[in-house]
C-alpha positions as CSV (number, residue, x, y, z in Angstrom):
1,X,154.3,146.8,116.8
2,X,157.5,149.3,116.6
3,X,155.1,152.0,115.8
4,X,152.6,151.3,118.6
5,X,155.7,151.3,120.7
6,X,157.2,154.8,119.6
7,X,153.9,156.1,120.1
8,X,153.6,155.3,123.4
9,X,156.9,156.3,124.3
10,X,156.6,159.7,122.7
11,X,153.2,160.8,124.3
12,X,154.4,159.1,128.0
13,X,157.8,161.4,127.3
14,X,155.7,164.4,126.4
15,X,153.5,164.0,129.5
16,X,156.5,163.2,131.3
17,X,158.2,167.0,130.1
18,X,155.3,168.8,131.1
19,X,154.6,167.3,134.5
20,X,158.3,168.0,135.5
21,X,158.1,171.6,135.1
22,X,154.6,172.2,137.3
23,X,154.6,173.0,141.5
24,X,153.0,170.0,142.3
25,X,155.7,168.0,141.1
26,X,158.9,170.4,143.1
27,X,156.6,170.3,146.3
28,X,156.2,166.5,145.9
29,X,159.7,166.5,145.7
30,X,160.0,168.9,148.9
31,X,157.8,165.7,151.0
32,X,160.6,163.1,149.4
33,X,163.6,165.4,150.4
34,X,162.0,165.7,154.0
35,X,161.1,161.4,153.9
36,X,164.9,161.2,153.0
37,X,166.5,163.7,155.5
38,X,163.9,162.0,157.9
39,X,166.0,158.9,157.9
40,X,169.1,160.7,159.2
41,X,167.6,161.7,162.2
42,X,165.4,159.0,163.4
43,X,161.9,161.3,162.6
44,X,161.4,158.3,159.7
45,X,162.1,155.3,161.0
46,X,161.3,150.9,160.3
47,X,161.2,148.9,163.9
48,X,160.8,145.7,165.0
49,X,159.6,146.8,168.3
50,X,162.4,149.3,169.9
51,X,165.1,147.7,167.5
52,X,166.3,148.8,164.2
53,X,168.5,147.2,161.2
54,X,172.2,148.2,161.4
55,X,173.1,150.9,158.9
56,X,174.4,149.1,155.9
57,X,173.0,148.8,152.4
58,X,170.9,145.9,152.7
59,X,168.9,147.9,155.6
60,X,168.7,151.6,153.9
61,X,168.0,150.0,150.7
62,X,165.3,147.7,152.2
63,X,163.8,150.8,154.8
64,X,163.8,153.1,152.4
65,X,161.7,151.0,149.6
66,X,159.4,150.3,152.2
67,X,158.7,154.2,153.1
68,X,158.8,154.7,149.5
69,X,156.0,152.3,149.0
70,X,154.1,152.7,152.3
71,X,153.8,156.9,151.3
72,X,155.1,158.2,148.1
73,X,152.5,155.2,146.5
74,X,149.0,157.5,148.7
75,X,150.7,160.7,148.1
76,X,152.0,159.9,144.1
77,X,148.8,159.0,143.3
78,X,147.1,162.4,143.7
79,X,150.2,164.3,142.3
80,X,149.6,162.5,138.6
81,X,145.9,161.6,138.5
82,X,144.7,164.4,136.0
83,X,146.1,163.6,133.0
84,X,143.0,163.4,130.9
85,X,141.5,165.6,132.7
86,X,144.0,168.4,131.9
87,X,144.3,166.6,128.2
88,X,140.3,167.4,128.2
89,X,140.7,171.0,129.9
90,X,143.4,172.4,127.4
91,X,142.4,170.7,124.0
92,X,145.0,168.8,123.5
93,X,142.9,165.4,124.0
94,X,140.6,166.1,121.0
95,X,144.0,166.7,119.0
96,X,145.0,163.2,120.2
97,X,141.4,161.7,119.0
98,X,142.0,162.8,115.5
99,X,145.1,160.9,115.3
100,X,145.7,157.2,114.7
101,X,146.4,156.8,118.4
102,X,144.4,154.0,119.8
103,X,142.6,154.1,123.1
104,X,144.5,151.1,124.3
105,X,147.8,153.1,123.6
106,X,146.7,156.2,124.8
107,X,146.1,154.8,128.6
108,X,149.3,152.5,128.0
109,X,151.2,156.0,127.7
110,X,149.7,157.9,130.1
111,X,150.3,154.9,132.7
112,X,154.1,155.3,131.8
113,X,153.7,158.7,132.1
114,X,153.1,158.4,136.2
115,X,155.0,155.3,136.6
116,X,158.4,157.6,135.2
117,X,157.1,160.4,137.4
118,X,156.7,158.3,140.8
119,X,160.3,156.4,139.9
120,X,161.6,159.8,139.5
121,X,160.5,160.4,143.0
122,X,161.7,157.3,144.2
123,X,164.9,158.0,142.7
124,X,165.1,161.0,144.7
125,X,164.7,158.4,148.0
126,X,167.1,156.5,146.9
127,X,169.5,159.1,146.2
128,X,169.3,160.7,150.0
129,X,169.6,156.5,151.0
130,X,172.9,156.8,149.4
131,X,173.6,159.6,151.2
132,X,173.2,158.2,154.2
133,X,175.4,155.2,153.3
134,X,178.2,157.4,152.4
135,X,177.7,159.5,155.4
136,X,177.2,156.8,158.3
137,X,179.9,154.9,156.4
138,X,178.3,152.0,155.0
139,X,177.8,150.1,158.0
140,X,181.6,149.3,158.2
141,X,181.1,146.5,155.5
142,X,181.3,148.9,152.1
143,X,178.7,150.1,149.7
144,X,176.8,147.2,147.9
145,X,174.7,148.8,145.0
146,X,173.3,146.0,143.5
147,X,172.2,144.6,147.5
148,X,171.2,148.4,148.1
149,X,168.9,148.9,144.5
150,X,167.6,145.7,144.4
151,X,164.3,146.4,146.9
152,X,163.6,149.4,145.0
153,X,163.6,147.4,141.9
154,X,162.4,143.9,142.1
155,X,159.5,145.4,144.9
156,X,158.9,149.3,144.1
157,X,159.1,148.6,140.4
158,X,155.8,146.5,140.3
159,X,154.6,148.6,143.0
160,X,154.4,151.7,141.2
161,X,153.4,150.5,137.8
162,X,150.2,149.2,140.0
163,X,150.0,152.1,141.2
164,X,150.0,154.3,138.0
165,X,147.8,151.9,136.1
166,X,144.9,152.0,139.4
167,X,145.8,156.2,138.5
168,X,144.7,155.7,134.9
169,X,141.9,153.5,135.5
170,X,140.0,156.1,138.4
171,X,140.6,159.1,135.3
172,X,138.3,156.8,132.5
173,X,136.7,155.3,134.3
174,X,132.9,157.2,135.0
175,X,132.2,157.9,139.0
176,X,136.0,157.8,139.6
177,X,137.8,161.2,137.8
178,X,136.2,163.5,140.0
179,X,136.7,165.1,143.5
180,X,134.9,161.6,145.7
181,X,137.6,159.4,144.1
182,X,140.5,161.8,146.0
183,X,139.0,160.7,148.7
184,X,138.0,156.8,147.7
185,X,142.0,156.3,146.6
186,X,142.5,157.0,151.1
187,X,140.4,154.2,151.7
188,X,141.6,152.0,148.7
189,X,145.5,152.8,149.5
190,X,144.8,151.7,153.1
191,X,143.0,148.3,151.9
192,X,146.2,147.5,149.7
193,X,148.5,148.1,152.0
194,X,146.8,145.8,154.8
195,X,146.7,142.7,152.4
196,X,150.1,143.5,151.6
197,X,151.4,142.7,155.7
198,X,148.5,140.9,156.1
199,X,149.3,138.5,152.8
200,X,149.5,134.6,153.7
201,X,152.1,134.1,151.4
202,X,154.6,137.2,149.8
203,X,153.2,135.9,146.3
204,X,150.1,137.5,146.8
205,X,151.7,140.3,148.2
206,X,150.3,143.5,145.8
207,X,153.3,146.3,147.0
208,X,155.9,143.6,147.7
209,X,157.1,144.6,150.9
210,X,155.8,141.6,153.0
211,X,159.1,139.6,152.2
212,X,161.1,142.6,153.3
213,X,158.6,142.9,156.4
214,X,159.2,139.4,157.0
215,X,163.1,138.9,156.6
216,X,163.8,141.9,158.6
217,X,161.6,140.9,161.3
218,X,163.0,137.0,161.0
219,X,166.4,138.8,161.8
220,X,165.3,140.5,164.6
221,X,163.8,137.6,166.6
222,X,167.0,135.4,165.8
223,X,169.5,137.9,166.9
224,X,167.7,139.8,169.4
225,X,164.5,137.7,170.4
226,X,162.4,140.7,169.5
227,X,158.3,140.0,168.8
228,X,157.8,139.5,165.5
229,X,154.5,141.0,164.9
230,X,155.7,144.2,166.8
231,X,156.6,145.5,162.8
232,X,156.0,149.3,162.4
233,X,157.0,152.2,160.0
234,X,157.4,155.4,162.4
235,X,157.0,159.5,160.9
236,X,157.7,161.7,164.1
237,X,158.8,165.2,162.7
238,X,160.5,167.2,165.2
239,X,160.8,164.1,168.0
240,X,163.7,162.0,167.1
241,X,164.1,158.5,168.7
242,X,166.1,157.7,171.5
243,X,168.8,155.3,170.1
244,X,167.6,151.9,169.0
245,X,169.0,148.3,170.1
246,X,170.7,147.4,167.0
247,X,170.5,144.0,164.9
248,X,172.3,142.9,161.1
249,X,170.7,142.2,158.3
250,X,172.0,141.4,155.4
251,X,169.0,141.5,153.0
252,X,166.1,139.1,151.3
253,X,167.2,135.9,149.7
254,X,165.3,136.5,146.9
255,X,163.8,133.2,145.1
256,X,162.9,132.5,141.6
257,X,159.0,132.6,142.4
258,X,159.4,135.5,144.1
259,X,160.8,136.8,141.0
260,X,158.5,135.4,139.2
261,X,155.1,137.0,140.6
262,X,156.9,140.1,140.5
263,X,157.2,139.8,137.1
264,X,153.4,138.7,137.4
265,X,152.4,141.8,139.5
266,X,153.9,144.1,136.9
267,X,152.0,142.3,134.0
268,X,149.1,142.8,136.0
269,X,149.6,146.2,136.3
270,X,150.0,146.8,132.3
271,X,146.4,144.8,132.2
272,X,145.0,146.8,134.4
273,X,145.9,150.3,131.9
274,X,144.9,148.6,129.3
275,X,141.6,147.7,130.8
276,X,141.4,151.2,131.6
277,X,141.0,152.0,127.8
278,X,137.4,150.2,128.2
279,X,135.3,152.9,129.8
280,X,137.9,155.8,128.1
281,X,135.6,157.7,126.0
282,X,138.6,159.2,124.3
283,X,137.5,163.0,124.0
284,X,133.8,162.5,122.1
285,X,131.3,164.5,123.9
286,X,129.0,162.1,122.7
287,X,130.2,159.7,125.1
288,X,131.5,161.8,127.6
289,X,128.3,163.1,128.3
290,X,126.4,159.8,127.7
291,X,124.0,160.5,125.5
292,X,122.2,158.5,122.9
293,X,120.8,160.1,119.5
294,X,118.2,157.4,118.4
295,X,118.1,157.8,114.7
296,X,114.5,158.6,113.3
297,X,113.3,156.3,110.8
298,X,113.5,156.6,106.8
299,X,109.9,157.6,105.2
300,X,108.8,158.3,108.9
301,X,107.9,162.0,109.7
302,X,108.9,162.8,113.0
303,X,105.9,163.3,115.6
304,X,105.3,166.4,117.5
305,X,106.5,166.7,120.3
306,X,103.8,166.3,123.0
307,X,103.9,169.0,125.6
308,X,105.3,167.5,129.3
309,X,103.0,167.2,131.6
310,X,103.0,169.4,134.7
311,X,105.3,167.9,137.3
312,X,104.7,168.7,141.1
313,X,107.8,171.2,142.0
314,X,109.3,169.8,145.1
315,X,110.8,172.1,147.3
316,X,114.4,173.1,147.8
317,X,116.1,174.0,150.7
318,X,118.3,176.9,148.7
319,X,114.9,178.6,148.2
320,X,114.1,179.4,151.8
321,X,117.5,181.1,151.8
322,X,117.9,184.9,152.3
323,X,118.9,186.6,149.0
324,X,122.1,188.6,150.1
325,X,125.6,188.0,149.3
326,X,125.8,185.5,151.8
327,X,123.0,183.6,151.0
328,X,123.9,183.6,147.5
329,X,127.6,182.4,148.0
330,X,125.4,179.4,150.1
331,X,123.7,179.0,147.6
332,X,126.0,178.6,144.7
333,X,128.3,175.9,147.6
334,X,125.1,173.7,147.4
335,X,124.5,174.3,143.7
336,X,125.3,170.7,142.8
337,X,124.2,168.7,145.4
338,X,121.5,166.6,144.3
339,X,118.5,165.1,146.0
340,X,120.4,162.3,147.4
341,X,123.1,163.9,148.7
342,X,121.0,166.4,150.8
343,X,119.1,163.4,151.9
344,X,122.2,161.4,153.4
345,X,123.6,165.0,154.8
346,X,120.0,164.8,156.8
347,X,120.8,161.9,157.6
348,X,124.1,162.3,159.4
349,X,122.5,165.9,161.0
350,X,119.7,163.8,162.8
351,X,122.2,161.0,163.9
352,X,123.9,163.7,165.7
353,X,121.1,165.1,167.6
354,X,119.7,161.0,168.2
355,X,122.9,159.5,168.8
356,X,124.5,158.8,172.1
357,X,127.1,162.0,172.6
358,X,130.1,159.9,172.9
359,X,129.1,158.2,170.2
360,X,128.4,161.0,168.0
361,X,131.4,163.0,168.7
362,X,134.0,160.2,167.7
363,X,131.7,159.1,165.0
364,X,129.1,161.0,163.7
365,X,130.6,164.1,163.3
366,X,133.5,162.3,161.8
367,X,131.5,161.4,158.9
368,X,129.3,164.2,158.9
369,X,132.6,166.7,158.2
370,X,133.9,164.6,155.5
371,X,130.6,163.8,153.5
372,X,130.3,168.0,152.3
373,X,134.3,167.3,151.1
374,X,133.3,168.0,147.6
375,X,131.3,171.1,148.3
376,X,133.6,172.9,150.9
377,X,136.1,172.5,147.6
378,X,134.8,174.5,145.3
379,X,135.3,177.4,148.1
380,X,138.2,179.9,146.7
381,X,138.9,177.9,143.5
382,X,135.5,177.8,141.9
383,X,135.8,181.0,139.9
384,X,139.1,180.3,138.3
385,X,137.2,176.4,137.3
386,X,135.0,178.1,136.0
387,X,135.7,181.2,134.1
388,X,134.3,184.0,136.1
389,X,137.6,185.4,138.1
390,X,137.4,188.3,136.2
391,X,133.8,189.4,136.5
392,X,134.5,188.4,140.6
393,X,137.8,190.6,140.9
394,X,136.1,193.4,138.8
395,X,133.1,193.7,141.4
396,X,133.2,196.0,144.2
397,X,134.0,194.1,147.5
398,X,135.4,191.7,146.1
399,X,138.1,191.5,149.2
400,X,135.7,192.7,152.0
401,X,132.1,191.5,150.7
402,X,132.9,188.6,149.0
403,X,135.5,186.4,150.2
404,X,134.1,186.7,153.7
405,X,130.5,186.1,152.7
406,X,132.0,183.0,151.1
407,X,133.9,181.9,154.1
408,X,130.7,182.6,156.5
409,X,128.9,180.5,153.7
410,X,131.7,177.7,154.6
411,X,131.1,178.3,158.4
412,X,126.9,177.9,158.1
413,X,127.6,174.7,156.3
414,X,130.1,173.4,158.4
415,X,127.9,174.2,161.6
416,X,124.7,172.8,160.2
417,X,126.4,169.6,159.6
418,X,127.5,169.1,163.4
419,X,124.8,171.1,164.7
420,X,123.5,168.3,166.7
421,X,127.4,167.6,168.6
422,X,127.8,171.2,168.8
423,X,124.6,172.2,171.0
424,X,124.9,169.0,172.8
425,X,128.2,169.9,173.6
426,X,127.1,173.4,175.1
427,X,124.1,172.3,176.4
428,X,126.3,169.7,178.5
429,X,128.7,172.1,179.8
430,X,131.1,170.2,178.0
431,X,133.3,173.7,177.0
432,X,136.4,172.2,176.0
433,X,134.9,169.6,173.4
434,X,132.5,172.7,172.4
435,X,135.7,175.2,171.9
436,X,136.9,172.1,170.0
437,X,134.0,171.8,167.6
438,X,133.8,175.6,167.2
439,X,137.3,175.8,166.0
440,X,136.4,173.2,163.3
441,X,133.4,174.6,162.3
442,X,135.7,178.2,161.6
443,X,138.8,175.7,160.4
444,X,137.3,173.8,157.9
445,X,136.6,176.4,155.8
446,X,139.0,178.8,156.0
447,X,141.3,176.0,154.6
448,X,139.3,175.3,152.2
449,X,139.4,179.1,151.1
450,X,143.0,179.4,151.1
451,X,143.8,176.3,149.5
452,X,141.4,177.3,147.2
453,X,142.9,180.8,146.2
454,X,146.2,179.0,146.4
455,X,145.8,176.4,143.9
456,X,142.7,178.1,141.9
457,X,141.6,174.7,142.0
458,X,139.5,172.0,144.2
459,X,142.2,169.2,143.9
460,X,144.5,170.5,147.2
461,X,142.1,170.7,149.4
462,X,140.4,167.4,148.6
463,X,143.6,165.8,149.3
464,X,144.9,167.5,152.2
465,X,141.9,168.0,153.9
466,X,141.1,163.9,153.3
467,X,144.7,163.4,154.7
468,X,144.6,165.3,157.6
469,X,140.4,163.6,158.4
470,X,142.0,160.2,158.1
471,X,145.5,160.4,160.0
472,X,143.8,163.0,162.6
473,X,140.0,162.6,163.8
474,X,139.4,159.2,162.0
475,X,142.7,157.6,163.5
476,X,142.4,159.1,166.7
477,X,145.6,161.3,166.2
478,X,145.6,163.4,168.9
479,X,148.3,166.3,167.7
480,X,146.1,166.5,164.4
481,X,142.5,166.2,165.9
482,X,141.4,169.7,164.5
483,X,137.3,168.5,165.5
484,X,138.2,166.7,169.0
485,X,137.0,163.6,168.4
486,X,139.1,162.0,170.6
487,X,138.1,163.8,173.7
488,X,142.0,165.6,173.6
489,X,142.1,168.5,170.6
490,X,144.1,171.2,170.7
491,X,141.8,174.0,169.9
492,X,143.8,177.4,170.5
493,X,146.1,175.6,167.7
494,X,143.2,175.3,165.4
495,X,141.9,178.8,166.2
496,X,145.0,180.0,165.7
497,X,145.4,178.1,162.1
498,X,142.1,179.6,161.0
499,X,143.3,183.2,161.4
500,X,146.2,182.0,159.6
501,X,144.5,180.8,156.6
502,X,142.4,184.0,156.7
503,X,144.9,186.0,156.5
504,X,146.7,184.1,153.4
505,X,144.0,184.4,152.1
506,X,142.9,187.9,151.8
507,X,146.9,188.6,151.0
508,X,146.3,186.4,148.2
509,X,143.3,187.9,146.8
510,X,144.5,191.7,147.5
511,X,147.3,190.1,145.3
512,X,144.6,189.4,142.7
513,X,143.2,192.2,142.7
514,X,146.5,194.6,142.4
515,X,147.7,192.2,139.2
């Protein structure tokens, strides 16, 4: 058992080493500096309708776990799921599979691997919560640390173990390590977090923030006669509240049960990476590619192999497309979509020609720019995935040819998708929702491209871009409504944010091309 245990230990400290020194981890610290300093001026804020907790440590502690949880538990997520991926990419997982390390072990120690990575985080939060306390004074009452830590730890510890073993589990498991589960954890994270409030008892409470929910919101009512249900976690950058009516809280009284499932919720959560060793097909190519090799029996010669049968060739769509550069960054984009995917992208097209406008401007078109998510990735990053930067960089045009020919390639696809809003839109007179969809159409993939270059790698985009679709178009965020579904977008902003990804981009390539 020792031995099982210092395994673990050394390859989650080893993963731990190398994730600390990458850019994804300092800029994921960057979004937990800004949640922190948020908190000092109102941008970040927990209300029980236009009333907020005193400043003392029971409330920071308590507010800040529940940020921590509500966002750094979406956002976390992304930053550590690749493990065996990158394991798989730079050899060091076949290394592993010739060792005595078990599978069980191996997702054990990767799971501790992000759980010390998101605490590390967390223990960034809590840091600027101090902070605050010494700053605003403590509330007048002193600094409790134990009343102050003991949110983050009896709630965010279970919380992010959960969250790190759900991590482990999408990298074995088959259908859930590439680019569509970046986008599945959104809709996953969002299904969590509404049976956590939404929990009949804080038991079955999966984040452990409904008894914190709950106790501040008791408080409220008693002191202040404040609804209840009016419970809400606020991000406003750059528009700070107007000063809030004021209650005290003094913390959860936190019961042995409570404790108890806790205690049960983080069990659960180690289950959960062990299960996760199940579909792991640690590092054999065999599996990994699932393929069977049925043995050919003894004494038995093997029969010929009978020539296939002629098989109709169906038609593609990439062979009706023109064969210059443009076309063939096109076709390369749609490379990998299979029959069924091109099926269901018809699909959305003729619901937005079919569809009643409204209707297929707040929700057509909405699905219809998020279902080519995995293609418009591979724009910008796909030659550094894939080995051929150098034979790219090397070719002539490879700043003026190329990288617009693969942006225009972006923009076709990107049209063609909401072709049926768009001309609706213009056929309408509708010029305001039709300068809004053409900004999109040019938007879409000039992020893509930059994000791309930047990153030299699909990963960023899939996550911002699936970010920005889900707080912007698909909740009806005004402000971030880069495709106007809601009837009010902004699209001189989004032009303008297109040129400005363009222009990132072509520094960034001229930068490739000088080194």
């Amino acid at each position: 058992m020792s031995r099982r245990l210092e395994a673990i230990a050394a390859l989650a400290w080893a993963d731990v080493l190398e994730r600390v020194r990458r850019y994804s981890f300092l800029i994921t610290l960057g979004l937990v500096l800004w949640l922190g300093a948020g908190t000092f001026d109102g941008t970040v804020s927990v209300n029980i309708g236009d009333a907020q907790g005193t400043i003392n440590a029971a409330w920071v502690g308590g507010m800040m776990t529940i940020v921590a949880i509500s966002f750094l538990s979406l956002i976390g997520f992304w930053i550590v799921k690749n493990a065996v991926d990158r394991d798989e990419r730079t050899g060091v997982g076949p290394i592993l599979a010739t060792t005595p390390l078990s599978r069980v072990e191996y997702t054990i120690g990767k799971a501790a691997s992000h759980f010390l990575v998101l605490e590390a985080m967390v223990a960034i939060l809590a840091l600027c919560g101090i902070t605050l306390l010494l700053v605003q004074g403590g509330g007048g009452g002193g600094f409790d640390l134990l009343t102050f830590l003991a949110p983050f730890v009896i709630c965010g510890v279970p919380a992010f173990a959960l969250t790190a073993a759900l991590a482990i589990l999408f990298e074995t498991t088959p259908g859930l390590r590439g680019g569509a589960a970046n986008a599945l954890w959104m809709f996953a994270w969002s299904g969590l977090l509404v049976a956590s409030i939404s929990a009949k008892t804080p038991l079955l409470d999966p984040w452990g923030i409904l008894i914190i929910q709950k106790s501040m919101a008791a408080a409220a009512q008693a002191q202040l006669g404040v609804d209840p249900s009016h419970f809400s976690v606020q991000m406003n950058p750059g528009m700070a509240r107007a000063t809030p009516v004021r209650f005290l809280w003094t913390g959860v009284a936190w019961t042995p049960l409570f404790l108890a499932s806790r205690l049960a919720w983080l069990l659960f959560a180690v289950g959960v990476a062990a299960l996760a060793a199940v579909p792991f097909h640690r590092f054999d190519p065999a599996r990994r590619r699932m393929r069977i090799a049925l043995p050919k029996r003894a004494g038995r010669a093997a029969a010929p192999a009978a020539k296939p049968a002629a098989r109709r060739a169906w038609p593609s769509p990439l062979d009706g497309l023109p064969r210059g550069i443009i076309g063939s960054e096109l076709r390369l984009l749609l490379r990998g979509a299979n029959r069924w995917w091109a099926l269901a992208a018809l699909g959305l097209i003729i619901a937005g020609w079919v569809a009643p406008l409204p209707a297929a401007r707040s929700g057509v078109l909405i699905a219809a720019w998020i279902w080519p998510l995995l293609v418009w990735s591979q724009l910008g990053g796909r030659d550094a995935r894939f080995g051929t930067e150098a034979f790219v960089l090397s070719a002539p045009g490879a700043l003026t040819r190329q990288l617009p020919a693969a942006w225009i390639a972006g923009v076709l696809l990107t049209a063609a998708m909401g072709s049926g809003v768009g001309v609706r839109l213009a056929m309408s007179a509708d010029w305001s929702g039709f300068a809004a969809w053409a900004a999109a159409v040019l938007f879409i993939p000039a992020l893509a491209l930059v994000l791309g270059l930047l990153s030299r790698g699909n990963k960023l985009f899939e996550v911002f871009y699936t970010v920005l679709w889900y707080i912007g178009p698909a909740n009806r965020t005004p402000p971030l409504d880069f495709m106007g579904a809601t009837g009010a977008g902004h699209p001189p902003v989004w032009f303008a944010a297109t040129a400005a990804c363009l222009l990132v981009a072509f520094a960034v390539r001229a930068r490739q091309l000088r080194g």
